[in-house]
Short mmCIF file of C-alpha atoms and ligand atoms in Angstrom, two decimals:
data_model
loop_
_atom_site.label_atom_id
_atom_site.label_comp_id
_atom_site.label_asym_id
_atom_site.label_seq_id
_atom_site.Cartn_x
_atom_site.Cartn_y
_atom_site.Cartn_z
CA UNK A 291 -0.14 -18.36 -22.40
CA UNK A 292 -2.89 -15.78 -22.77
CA UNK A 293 -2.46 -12.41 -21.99
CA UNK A 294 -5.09 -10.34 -20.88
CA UNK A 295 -5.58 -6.80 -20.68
CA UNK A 296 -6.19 -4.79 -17.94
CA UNK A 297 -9.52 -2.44 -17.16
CA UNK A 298 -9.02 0.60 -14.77
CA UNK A 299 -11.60 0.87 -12.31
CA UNK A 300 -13.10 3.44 -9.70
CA UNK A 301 -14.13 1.59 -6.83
CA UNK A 302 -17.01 3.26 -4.53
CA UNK A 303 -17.97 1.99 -0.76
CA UNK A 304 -20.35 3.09 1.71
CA UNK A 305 -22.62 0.34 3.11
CA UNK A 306 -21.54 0.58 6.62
CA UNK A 307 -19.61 3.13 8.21
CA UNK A 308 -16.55 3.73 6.05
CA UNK A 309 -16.69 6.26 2.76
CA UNK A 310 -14.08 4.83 0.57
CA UNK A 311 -12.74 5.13 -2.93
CA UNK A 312 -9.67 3.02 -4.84
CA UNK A 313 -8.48 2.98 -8.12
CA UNK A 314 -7.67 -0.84 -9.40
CA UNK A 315 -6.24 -2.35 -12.49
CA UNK A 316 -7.68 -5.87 -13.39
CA UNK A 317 -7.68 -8.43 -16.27
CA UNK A 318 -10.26 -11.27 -16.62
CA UNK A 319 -7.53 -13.49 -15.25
CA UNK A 320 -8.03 -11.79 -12.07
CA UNK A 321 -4.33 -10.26 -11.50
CA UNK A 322 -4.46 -6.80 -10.34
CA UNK A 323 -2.94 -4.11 -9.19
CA UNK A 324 -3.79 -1.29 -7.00
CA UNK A 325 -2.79 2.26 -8.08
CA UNK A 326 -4.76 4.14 -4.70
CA UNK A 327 -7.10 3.68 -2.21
CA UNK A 328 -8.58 6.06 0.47
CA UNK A 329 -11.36 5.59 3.48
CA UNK A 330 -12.86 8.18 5.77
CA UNK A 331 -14.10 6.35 8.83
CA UNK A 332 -16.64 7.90 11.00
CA UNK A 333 -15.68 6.25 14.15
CA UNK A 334 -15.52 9.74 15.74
CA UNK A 335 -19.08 10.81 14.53
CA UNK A 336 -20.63 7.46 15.93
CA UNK A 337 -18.64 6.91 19.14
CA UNK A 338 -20.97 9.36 21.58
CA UNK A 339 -23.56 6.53 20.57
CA UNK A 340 -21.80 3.44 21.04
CA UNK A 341 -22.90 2.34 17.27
CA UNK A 342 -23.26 3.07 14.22
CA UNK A 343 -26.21 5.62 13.44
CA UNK A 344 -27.34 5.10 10.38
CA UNK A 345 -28.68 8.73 9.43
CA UNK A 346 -25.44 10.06 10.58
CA UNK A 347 -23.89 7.31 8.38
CA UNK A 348 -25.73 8.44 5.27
CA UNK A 349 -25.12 11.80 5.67
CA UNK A 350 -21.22 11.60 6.63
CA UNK A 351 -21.09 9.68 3.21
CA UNK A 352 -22.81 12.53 1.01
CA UNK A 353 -19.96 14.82 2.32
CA UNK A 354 -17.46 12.65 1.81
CA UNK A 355 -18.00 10.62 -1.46
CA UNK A 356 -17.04 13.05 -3.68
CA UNK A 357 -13.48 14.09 -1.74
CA UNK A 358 -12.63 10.60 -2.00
CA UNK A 359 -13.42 9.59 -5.66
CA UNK A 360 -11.08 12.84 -6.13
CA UNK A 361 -8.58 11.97 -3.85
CA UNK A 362 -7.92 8.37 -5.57
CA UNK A 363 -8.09 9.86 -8.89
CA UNK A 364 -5.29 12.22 -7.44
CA UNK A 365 -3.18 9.56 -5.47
CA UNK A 366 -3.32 7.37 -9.25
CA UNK A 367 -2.11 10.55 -11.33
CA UNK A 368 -5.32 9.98 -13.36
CA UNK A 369 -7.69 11.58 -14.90
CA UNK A 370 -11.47 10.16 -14.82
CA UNK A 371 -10.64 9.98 -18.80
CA UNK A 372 -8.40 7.16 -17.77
CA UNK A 373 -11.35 5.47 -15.83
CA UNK A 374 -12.92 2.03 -18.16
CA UNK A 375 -15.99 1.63 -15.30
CA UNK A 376 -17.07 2.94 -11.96
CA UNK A 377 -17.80 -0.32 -9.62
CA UNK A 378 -20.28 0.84 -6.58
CA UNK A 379 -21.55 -1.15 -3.27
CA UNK A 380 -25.46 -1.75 -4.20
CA UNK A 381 -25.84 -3.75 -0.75
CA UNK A 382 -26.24 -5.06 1.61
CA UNK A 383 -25.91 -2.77 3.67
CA UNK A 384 -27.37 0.69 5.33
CA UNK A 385 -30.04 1.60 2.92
CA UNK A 386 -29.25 5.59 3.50
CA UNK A 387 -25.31 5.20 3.16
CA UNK A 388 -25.65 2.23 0.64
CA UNK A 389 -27.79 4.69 -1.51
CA UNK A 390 -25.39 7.57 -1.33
CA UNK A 391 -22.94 5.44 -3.09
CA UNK A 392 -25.17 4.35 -5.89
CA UNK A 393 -26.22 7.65 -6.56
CA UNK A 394 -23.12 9.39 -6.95
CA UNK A 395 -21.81 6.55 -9.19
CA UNK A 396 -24.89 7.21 -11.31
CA UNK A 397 -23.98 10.66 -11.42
CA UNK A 398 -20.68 10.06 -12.22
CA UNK A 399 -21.87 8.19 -15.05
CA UNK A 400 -24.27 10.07 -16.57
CA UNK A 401 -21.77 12.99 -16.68
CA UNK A 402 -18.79 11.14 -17.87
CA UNK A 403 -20.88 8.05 -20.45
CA UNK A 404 -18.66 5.61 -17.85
CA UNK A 405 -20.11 2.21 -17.81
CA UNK A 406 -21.74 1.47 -14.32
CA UNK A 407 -21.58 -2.04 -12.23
CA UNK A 408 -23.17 -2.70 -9.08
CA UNK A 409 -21.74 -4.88 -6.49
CA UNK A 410 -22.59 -7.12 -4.28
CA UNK A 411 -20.70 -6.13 -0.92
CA UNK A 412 -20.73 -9.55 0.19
CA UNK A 413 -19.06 -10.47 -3.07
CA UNK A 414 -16.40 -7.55 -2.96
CA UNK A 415 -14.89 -9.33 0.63
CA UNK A 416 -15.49 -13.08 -0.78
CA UNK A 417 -13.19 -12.29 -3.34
CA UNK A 418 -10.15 -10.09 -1.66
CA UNK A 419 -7.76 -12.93 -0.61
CA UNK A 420 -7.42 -12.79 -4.76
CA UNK A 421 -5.97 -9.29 -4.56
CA UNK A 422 -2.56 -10.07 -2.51
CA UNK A 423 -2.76 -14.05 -3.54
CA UNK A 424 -3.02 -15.85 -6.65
CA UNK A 425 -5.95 -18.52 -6.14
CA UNK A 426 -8.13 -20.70 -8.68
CA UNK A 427 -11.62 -20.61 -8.31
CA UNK A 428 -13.72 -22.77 -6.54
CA UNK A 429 -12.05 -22.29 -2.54
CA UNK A 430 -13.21 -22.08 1.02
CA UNK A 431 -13.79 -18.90 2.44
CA UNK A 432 -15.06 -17.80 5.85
CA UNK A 433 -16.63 -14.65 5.38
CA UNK A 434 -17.04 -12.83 9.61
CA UNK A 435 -17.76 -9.64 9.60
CA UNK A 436 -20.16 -7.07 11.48
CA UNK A 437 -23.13 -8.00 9.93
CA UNK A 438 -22.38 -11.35 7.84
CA UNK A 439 -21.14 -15.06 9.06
CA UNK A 440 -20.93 -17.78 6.35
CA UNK A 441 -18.72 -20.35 5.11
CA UNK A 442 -18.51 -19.96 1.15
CA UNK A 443 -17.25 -22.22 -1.93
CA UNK A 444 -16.50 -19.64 -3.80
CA UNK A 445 -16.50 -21.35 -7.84
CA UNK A 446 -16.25 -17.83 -9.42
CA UNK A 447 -16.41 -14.40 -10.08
CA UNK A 448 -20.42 -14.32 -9.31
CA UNK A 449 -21.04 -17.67 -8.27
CA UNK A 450 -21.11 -18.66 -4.22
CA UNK A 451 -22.07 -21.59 -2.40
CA UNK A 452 -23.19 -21.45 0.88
CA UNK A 453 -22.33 -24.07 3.29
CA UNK A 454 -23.41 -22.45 6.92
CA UNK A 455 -23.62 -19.65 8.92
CA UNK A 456 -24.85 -17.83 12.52
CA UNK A 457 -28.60 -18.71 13.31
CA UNK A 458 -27.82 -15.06 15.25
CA UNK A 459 -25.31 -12.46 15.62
CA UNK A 460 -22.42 -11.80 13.45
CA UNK A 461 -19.34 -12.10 14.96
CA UNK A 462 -18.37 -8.57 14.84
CA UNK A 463 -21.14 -7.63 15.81
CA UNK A 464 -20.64 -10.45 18.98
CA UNK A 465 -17.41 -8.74 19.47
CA UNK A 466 -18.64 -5.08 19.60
CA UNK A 467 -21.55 -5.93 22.18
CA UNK A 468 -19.23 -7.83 24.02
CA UNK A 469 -16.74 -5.05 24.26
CA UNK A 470 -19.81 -2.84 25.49
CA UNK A 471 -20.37 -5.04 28.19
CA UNK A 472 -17.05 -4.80 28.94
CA UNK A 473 -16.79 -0.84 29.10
CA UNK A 474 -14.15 -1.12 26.02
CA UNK A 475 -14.54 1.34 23.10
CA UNK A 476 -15.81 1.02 19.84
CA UNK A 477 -15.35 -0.67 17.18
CA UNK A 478 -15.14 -3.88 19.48
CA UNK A 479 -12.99 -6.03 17.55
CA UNK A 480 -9.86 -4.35 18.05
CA UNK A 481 -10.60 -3.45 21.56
CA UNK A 482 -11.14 -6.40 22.82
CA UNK A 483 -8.03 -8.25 20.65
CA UNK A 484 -5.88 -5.89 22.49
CA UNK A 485 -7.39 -6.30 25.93
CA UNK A 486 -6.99 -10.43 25.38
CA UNK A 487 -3.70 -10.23 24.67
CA UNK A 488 -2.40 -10.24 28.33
CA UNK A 489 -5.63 -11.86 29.56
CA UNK A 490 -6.11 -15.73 30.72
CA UNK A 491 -8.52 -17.36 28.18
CA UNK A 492 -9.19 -20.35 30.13
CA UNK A 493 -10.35 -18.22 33.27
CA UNK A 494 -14.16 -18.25 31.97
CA UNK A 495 -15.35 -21.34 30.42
CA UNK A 496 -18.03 -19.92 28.26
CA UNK A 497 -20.22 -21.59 26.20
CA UNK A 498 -19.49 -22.64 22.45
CA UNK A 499 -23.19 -23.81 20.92
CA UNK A 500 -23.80 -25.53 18.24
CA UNK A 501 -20.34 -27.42 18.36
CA UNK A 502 -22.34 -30.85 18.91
CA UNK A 503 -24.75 -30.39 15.44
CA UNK A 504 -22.78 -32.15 12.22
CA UNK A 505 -23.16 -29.01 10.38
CA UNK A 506 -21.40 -25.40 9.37
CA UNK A 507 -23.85 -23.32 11.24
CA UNK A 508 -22.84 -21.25 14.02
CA UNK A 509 -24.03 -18.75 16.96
CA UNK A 510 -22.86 -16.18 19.24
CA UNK A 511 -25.66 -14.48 20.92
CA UNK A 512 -25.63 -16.71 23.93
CA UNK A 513 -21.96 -16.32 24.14
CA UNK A 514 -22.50 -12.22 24.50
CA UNK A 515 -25.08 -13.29 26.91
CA UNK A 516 -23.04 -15.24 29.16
CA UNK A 517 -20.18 -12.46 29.02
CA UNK A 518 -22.56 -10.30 30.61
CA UNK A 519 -23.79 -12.77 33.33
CA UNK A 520 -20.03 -12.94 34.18
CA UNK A 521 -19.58 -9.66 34.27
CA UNK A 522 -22.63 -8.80 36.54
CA UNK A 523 -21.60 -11.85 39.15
CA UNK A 524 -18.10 -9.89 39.25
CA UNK A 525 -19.28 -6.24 39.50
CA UNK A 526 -22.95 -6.13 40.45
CA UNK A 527 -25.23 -3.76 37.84
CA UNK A 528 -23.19 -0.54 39.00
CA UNK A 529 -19.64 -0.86 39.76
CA UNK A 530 -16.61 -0.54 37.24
CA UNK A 531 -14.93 -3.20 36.19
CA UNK A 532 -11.51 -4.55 37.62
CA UNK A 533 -9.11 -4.44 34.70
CA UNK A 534 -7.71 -7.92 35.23
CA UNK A 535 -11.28 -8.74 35.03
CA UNK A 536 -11.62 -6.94 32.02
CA UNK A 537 -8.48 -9.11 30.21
CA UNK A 538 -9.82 -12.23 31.45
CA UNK A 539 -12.98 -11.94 30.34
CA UNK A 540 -12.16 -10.20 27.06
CA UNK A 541 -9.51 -13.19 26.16
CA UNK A 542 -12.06 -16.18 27.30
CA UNK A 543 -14.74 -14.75 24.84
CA UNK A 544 -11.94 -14.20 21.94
CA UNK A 545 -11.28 -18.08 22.89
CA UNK A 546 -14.43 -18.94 22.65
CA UNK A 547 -15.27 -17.69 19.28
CA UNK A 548 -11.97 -18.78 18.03
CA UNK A 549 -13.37 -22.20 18.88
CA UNK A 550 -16.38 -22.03 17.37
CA UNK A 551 -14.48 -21.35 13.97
CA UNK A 552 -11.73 -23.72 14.61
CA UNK A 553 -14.28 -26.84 14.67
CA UNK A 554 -16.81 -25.45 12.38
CA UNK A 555 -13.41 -24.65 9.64
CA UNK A 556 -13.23 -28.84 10.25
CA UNK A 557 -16.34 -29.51 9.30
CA UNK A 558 -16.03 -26.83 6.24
CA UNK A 559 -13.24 -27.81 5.16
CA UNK A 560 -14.06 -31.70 5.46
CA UNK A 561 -17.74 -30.77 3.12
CA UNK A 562 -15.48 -28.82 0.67
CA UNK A 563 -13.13 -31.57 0.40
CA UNK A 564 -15.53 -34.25 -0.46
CA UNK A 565 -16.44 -31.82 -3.58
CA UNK A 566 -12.74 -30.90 -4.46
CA UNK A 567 -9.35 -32.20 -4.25
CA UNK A 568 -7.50 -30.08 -6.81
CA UNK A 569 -4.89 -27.66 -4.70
CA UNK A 570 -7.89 -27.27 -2.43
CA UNK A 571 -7.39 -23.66 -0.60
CA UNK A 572 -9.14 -22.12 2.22
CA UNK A 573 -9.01 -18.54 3.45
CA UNK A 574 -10.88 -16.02 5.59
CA UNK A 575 -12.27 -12.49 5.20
CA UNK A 576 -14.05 -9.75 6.41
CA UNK A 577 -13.62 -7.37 9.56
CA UNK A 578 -13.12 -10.06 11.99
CA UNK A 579 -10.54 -11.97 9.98
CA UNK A 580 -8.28 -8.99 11.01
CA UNK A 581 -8.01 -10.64 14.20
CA UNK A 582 -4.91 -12.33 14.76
CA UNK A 583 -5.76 -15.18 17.27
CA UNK A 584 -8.56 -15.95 14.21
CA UNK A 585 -6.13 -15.88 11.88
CA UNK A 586 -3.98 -18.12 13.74
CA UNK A 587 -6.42 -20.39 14.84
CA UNK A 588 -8.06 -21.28 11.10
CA UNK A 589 -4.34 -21.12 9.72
CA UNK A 590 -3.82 -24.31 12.24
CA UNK A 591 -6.98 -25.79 11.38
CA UNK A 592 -5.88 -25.60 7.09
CA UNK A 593 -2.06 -26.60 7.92
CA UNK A 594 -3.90 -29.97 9.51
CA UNK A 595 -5.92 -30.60 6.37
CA UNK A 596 -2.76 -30.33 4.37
CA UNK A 597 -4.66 -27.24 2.58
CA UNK A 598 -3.09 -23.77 1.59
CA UNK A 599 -4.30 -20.97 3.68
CA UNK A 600 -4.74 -16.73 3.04
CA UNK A 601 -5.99 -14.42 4.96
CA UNK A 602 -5.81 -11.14 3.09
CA UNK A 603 -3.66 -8.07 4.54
CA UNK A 604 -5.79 -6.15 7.50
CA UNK A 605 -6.72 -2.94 5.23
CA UNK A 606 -8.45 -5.19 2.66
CA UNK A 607 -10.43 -7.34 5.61
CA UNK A 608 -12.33 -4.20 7.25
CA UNK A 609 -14.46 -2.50 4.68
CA UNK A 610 -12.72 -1.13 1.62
CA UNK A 611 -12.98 0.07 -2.14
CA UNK A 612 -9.92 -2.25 -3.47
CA UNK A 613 -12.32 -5.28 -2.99
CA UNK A 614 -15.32 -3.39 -4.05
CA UNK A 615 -13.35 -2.10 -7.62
CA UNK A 616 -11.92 -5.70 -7.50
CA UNK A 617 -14.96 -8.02 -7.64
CA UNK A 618 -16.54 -4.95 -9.79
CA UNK A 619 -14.01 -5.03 -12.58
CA UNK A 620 -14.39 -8.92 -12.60
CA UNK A 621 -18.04 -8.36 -13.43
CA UNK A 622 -17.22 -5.81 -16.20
CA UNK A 623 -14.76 -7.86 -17.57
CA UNK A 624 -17.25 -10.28 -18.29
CA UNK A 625 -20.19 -8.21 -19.48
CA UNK A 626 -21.85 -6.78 -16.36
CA UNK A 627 -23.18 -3.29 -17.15
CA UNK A 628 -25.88 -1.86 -15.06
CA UNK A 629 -28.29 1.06 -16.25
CA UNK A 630 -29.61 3.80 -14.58
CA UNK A 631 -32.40 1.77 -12.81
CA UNK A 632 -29.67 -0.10 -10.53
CA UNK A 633 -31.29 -0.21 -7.37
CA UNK A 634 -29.96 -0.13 -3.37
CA UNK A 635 -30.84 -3.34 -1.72
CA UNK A 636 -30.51 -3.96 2.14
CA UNK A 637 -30.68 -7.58 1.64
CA UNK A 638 -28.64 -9.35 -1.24
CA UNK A 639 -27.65 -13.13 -0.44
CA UNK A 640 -25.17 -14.35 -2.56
CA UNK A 641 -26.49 -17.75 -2.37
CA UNK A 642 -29.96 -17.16 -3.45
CA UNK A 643 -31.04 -21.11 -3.22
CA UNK A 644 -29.91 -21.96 0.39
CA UNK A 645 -32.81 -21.07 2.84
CA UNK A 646 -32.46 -18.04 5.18
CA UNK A 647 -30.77 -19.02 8.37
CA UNK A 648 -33.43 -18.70 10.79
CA UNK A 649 -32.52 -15.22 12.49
CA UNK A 650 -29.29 -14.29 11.13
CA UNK A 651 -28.68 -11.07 9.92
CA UNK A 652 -31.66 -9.76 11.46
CA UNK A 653 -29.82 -7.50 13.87
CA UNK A 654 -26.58 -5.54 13.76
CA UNK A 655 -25.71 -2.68 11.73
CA UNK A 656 -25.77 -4.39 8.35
CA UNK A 657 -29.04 -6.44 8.91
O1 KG4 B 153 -16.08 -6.02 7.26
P1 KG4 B 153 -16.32 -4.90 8.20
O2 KG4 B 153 -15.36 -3.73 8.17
O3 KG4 B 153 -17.76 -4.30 8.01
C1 KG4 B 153 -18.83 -5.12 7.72
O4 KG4 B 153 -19.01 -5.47 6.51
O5 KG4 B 153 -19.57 -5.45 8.68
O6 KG4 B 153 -16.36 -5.54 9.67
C2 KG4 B 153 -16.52 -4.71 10.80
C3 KG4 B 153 -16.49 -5.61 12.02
C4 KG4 B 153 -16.78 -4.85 13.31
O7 KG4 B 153 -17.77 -5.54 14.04
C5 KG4 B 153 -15.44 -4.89 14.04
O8 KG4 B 153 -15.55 -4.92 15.47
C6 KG4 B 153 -14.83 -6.16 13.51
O9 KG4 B 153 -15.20 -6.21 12.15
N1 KG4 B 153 -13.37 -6.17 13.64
C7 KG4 B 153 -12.69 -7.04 14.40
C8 KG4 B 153 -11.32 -6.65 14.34
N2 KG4 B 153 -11.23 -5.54 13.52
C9 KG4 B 153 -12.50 -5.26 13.10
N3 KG4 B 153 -13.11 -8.09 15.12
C10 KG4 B 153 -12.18 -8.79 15.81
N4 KG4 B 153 -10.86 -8.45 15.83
C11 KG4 B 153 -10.39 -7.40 15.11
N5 KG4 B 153 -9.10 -7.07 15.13
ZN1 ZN B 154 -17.86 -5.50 5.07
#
């Protein structure tokens, strides 16, 4: 067997709304291990404004950064000496916040003569189900988060395959509208999980689009939509609403969009097939997949393909440095050094010859 040795790598985050910093140990094989990881979230700084603000955002991450990198270093008894790369988000993202990151990892670097790779975000939550689970490249992914939807063949360390996506809205993005319509707080996602959970999901038959088109595509803007239709035949424009309401309404949309992923995952799953039959393996990722009844849901759909099924832990599916100084010391393992001139990028599809989805990612805090 070959061994392989192991690279130590600073990871750096800040595309959204979360500052974070891990140390990780990784060998071209892809094993790993992670000696620290930290995150400042600025829920707090954002909530008055019922999103994310992206000059706030930018700033918050220039006072952060720093305390962070430190802290990990700290947490990993290790000096930057020990350090073989810095891996930073370069998007997409927040320009202001994703630039923060890149320039303090350039700073870093000139200082210290590390080497410096550039990430794609994208890229850094495509690959985390490899972190807690030994899997072969190519598999399924789902990556739903607050600004991304797409089904991926992932076939290796920098090379993705789109099948599909949202023609609109993200999903967490779906979810964190939805929970404003429902006076919940922010972010949605876990507001509105915990208000489902003693709600009736078949009170409120709302729609499901796209379900009848043969494709992977998908779209939750009309679902958001109809949520707030329901909501204004209950309440009127003025009046609070009823709590029970509140469940009800909160577990019918989580239904819903566990729906739309359920037969969507079929028709995935059943394209990714066709293509490969070794130990095929499917997982999901990003901020939503830290919702159980999604979890649940796509783990069904994989156990009735006979496939094998991940979904990483919850701290590496919301935003994170592990996955960022994963899928970073991948790329340096292989070669990837960037120089000086590594630029922030908004936009960065990781499937460069699919056409754009006709209005996804347009909105939404990481459009
Ligand atoms: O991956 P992430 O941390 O940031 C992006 O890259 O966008 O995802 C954040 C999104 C938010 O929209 C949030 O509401 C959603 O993930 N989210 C959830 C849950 N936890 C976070 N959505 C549904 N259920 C959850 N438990
Ligand atoms: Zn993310």
């Amino acid at each position: 067997m070959l061994e392989f040795t192991f690279s130590t790598i600073l990871g750096i985050e800040s595309s959204c709304d979360d500052t974070a910093a891990a140390i990780i140990r990784v060998n071209k094989a892809g094993d790993s291990q992670t000696c620290s990881s930290t995150i400042f979230d600025q829920q707090n700084l954002h909530a008055p404004f019922g999103g994310v603000v992206p000059e706030i955002a930018a700033r918050a991450h220039v006072e952060k950064i720093d305390q962070c990198a430190r802290a990990v270093l700290e947490q990993a008894k290790l000096s930057l000496k020990a350090v073989d790369a810095v891996a930073v988000t370069a998007g997409p993202g927040l320009i202001g916040g994703v630039l923060s990151g890149v320039m303090f990892a350039k700073g870093l670097c000139a200082a210290s003569q590390l080497p410096l790779v550039g990430v794609n975000h994208l890229a850094g939550h495509a690959l985390s189900p490899r972190i807690t689970e030994p899997i072969d490249f190519p598999y399924l992914t789902l990556l739903i988060s607050g600004g991304h939807c797409q089904f991926l063949i992932v076939e290796g360390y920098n090379k993705f395959r789109r099948l599909g996506g949202t023609i609109d809205d993200a999903p967490g993005e779906a979810f964190d509208k939805t929970a404003r319509i429902l006076q919940l707080p922010q972010p949605g996602g876990p507001s509105i999980e915990t208000a489902a959970e003693a709600g009736n999901p078949e009170r409120f038959p709302l729609p499901r689009p796209l379900l009848f088109r043969d494709d992977c595509n998908m779209s939750f803007s009309g679902l958001k939509t109809a949520v707030l239709h329901c909501r204004e035949r209950l309440t009127g424009r003025k009046k609070e609403l009823d709590s029970t309401d509140q469940r009800d309404l909160a577990a019918s949309f989580q239904k819903a969009v566990c729906d739309i992923f359920t037969v969507k995952s079929k028709k995935a799953l059943t394209e990714f097939l066709s293509l490969e039959q070794y130990e095929p393996f499917f997982s999901v990722v990003g901020g939503v997949a830290a919702n159980k009844a999604v979890r649940v849901a796509l783990k069904g759909v994989a156990n009735d393909f006979g496939v094998r099924f991940h979904a990483p832990p919850f701290d590496l599916c919301t935003d994170n440095a592990v996955m960022i100084g994963y899928a970073g010391g991948l790329a340096f393992l292989n070669g990837q050094r960037d120089g000086f001139d590594l630029s922030a990028k908004p936009r960065w599809p990781l499937d460069t010859l699919q056409p754009h989805l006709i209005g996804s990612g347009r909105k939404g805090a990481k459009s």
